[in-house]
PDB file of C-alpha atoms in Angstrom:
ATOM      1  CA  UNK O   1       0.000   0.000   0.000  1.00  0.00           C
ATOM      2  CA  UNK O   2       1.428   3.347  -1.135  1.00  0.00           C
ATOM      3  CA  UNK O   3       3.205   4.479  -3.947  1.00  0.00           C
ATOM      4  CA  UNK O   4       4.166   7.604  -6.176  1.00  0.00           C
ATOM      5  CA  UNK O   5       3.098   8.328  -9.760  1.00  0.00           C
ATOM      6  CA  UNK O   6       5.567  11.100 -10.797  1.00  0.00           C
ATOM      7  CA  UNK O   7       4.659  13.436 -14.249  1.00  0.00           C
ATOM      8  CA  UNK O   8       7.230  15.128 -16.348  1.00  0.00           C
ATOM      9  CA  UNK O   9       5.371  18.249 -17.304  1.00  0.00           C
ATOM     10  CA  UNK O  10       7.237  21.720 -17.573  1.00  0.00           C
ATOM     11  CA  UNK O  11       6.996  25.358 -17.005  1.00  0.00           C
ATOM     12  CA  UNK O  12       5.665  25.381 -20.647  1.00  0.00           C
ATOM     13  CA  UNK O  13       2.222  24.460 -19.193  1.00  0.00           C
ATOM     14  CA  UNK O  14       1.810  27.975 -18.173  1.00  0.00           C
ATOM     15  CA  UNK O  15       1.147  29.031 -22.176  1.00  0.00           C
ATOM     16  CA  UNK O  16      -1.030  25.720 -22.236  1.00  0.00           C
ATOM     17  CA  UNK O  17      -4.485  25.986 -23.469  1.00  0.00           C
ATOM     18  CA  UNK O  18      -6.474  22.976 -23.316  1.00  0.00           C
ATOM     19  CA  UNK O  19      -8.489  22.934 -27.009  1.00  0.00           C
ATOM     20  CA  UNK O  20     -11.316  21.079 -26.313  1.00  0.00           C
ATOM     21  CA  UNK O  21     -13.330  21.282 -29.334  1.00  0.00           C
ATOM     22  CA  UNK O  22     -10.184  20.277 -31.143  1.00  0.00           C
ATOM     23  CA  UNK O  23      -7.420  18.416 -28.828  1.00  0.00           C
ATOM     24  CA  UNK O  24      -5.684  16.639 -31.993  1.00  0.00           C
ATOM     25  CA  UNK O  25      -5.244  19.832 -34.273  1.00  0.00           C
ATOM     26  CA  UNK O  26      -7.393  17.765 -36.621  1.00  0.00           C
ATOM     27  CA  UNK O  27      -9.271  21.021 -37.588  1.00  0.00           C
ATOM     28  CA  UNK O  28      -6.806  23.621 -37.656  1.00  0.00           C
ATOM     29  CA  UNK O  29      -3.097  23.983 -38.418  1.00  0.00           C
ATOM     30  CA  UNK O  30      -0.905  22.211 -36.131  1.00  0.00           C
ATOM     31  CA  UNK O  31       1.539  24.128 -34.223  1.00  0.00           C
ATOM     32  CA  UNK O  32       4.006  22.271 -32.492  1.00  0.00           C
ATOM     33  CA  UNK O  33       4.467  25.345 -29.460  1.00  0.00           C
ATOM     34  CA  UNK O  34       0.594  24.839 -28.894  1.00  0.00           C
ATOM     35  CA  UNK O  35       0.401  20.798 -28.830  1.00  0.00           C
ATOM     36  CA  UNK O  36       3.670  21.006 -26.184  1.00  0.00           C
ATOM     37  CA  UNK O  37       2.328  23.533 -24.509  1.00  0.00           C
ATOM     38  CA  UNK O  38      -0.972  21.950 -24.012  1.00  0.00           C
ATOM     39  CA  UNK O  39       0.370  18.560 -23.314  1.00  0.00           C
ATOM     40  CA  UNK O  40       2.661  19.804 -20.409  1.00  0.00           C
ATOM     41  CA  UNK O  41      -0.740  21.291 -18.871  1.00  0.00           C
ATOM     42  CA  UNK O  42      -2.496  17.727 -19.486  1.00  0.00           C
ATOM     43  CA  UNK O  43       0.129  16.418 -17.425  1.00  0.00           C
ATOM     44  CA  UNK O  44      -0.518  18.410 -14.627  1.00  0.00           C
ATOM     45  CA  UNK O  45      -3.800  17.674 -14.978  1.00  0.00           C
ATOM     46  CA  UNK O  46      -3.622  14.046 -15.173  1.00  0.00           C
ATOM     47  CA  UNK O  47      -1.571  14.262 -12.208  1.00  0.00           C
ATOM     48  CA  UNK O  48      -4.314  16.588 -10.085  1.00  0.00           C
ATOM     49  CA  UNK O  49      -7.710  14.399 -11.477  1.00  0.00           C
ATOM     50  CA  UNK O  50      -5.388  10.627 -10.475  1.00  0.00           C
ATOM     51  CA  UNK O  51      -4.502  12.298  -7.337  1.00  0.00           C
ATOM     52  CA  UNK O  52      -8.292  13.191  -6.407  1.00  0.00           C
ATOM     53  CA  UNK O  53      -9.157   9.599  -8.149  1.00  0.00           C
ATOM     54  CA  UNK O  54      -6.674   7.788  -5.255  1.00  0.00           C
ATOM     55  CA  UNK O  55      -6.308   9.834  -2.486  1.00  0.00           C
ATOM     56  CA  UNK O  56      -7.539   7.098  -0.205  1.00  0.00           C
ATOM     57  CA  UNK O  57      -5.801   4.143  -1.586  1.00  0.00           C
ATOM     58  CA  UNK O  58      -2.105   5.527  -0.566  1.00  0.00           C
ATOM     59  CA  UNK O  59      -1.554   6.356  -4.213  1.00  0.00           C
ATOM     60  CA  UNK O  60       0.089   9.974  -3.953  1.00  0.00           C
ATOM     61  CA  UNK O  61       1.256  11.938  -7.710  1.00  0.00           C
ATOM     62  CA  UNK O  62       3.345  14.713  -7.931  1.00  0.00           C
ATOM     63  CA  UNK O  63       4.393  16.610 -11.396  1.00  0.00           C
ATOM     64  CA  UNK O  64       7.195  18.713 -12.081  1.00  0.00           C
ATOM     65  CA  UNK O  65       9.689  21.275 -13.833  1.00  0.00           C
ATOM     66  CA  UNK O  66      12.538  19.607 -14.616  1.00  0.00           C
ATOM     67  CA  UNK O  67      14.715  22.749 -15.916  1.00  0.00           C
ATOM     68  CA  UNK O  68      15.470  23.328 -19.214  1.00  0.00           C
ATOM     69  CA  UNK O  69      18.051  20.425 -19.975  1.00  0.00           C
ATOM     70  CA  UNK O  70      19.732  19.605 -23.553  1.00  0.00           C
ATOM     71  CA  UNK O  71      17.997  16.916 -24.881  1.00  0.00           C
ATOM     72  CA  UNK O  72      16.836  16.268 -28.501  1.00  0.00           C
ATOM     73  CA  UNK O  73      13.586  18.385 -27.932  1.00  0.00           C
ATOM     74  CA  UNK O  74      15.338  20.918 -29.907  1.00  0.00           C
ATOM     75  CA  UNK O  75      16.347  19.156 -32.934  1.00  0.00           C
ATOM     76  CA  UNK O  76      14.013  20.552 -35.221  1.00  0.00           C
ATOM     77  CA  UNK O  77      13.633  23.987 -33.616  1.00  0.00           C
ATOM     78  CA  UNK O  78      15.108  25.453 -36.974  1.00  0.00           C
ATOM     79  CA  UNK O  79      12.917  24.057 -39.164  1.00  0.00           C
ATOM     80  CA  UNK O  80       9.935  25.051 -37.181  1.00  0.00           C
ATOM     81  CA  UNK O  81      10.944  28.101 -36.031  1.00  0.00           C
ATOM     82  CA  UNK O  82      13.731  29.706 -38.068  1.00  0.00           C
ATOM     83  CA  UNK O  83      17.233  30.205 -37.581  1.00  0.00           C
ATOM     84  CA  UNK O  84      17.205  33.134 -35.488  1.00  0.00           C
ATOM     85  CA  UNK O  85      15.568  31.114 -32.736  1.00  0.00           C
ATOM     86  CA  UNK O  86      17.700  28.221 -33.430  1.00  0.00           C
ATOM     87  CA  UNK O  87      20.590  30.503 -32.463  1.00  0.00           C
ATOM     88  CA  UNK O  88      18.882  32.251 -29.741  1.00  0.00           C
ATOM     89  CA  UNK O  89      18.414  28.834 -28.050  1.00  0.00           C
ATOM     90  CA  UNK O  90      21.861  27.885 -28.673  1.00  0.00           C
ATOM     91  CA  UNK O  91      23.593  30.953 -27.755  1.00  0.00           C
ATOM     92  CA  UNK O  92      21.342  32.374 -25.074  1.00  0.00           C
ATOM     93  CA  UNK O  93      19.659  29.372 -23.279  1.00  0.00           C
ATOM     94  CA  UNK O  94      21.294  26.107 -23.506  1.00  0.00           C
ATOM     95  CA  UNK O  95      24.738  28.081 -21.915  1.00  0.00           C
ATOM     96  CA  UNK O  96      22.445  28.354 -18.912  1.00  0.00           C
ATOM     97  CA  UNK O  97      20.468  24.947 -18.722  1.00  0.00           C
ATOM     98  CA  UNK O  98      21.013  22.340 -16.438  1.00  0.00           C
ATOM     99  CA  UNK O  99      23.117  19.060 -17.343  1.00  0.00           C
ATOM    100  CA  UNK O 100      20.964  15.957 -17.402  1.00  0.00           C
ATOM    101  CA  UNK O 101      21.678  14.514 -13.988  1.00  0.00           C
ATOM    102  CA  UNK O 102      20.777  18.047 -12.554  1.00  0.00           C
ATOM    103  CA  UNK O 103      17.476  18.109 -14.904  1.00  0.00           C
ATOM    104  CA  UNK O 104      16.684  14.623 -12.936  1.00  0.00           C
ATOM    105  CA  UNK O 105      16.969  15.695  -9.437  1.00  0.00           C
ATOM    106  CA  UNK O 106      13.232  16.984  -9.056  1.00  0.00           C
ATOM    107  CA  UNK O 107      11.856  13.948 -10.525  1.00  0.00           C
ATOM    108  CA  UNK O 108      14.452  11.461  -7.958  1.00  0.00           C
ATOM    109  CA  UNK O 109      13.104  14.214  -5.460  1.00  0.00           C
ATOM    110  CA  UNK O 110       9.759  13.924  -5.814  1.00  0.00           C
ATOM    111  CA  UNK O 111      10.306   9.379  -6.347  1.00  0.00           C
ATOM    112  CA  UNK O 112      11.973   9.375  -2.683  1.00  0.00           C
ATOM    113  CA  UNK O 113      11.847  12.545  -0.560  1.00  0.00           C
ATOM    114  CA  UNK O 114      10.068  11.524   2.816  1.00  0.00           C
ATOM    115  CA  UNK O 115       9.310  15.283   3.848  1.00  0.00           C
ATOM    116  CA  UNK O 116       6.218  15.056   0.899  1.00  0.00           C
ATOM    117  CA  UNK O 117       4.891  11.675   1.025  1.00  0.00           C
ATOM    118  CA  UNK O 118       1.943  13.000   2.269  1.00  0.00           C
ATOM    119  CA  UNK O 119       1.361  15.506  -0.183  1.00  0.00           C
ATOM    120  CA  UNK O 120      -0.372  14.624  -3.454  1.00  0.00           C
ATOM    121  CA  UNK O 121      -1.310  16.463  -6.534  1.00  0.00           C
ATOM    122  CA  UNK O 122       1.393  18.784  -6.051  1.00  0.00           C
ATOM    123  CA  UNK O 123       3.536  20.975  -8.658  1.00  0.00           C
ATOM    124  CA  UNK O 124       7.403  20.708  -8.154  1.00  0.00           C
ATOM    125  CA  UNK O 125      10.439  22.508  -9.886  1.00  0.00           C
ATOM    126  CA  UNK O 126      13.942  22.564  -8.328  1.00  0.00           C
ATOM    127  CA  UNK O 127      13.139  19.892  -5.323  1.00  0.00           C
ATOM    128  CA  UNK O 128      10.627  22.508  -4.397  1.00  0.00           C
ATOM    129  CA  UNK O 129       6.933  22.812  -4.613  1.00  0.00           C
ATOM    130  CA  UNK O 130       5.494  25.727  -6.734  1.00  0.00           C
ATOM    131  CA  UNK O 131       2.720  26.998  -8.013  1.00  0.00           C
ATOM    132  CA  UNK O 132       1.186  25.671 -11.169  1.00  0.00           C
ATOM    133  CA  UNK O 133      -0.965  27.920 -13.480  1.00  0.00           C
ATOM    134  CA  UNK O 134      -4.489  28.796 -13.334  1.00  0.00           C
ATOM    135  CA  UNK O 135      -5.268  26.706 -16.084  1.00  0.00           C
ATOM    136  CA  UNK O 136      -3.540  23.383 -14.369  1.00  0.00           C
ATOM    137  CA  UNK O 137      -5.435  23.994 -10.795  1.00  0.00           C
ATOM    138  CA  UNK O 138      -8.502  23.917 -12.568  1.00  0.00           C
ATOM    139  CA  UNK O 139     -10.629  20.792 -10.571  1.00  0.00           C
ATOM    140  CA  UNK O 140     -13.300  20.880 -13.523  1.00  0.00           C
ATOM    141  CA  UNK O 141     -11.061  21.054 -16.626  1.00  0.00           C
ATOM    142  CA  UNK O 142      -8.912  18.087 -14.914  1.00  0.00           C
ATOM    143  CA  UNK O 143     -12.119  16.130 -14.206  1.00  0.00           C
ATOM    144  CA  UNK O 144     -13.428  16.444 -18.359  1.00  0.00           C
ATOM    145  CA  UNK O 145      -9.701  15.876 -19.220  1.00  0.00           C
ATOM    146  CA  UNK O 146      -9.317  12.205 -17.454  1.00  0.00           C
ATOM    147  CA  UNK O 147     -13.159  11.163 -19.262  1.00  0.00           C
ATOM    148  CA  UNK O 148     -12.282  12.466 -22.917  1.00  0.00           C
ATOM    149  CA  UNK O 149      -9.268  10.584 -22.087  1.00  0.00           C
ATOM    150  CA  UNK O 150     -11.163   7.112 -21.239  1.00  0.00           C
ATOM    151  CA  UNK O 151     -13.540   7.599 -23.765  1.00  0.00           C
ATOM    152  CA  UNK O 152     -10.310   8.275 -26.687  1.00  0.00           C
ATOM    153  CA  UNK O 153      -8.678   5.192 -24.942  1.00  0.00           C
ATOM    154  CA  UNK O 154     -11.817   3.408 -24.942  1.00  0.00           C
ATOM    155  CA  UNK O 155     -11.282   2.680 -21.177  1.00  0.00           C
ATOM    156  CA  UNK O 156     -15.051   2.944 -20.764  1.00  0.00           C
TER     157      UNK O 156
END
């Protein structure tokens, strides 16, 4: 009895918007900004509506920030975006992210930490807790996020 379900979102959820008349960008133009941005706020989400889902079965969640780390979530920034933000990430941010096995200490933190295994449903960045968005504290939106999700998964 009693276990963690950690969630990789990011600090990207904050420009999240969850589309719900259109979650796939089957009706309009796809923009790969949006569908990140929008997934990292599912996440949160997810983690929130499980968290409500389990709270009395010892199941406790927690998402989180990692940092901006180099990984190959970049690698087709230039085509997307253009060369000038190609070179803006290259030359501005990645000098200050953090290496990977800094970018993994939140989620080890929020795996093993004893001072929070009581908390659940909680936002983390840094082996801290923060505050999430508007948009990810919303009860309802998490709620109609988990049943469009059984009904796409045909879980019910």
């Amino acid at each position: 009895r009693g276990c963690r379900v950690v969630t990789v979102s990011s600090l990207a959820h904050e420009g999240g918007k969850i589309d719900w008349n259109d979650i796939n960008f089957e009706n309009k133009k796809y923009s790969p900004s949006q569908a990140y941005n929008q997934s990292k706020l599912a996440n949160i989400l997810f983690s929130s509506e499980l968290a409500e889902r389990e709270r009395d079965n010892g199941i406790r969640t927690y998402a989180l920030h990692p940092g901006v780390i180099p990984t190959e979530l970049g690698r087709y920034i230039e085509e997307t975006y253009g060369k000038l933000v190609q070179n803006f990430m290259r030359f501005v941010v990645l000098p200050f992210s953090k290496t990977i096995e800094n970018g993994a200490q939140t989620s080890i933190y929020c795996c093993v930490e004893e001072s929070i295994s009581q908390h659940t449903g909680r936002y983390y960045s840094d082996c801290r807790e923060k505050l999430a968005s508007k948009a990810a504290l919303d009860k309802e939106s998490a709620k109609r996020l988990w049943n469009l999700s059984e009904k796409m998964t045909k879980l019910i």
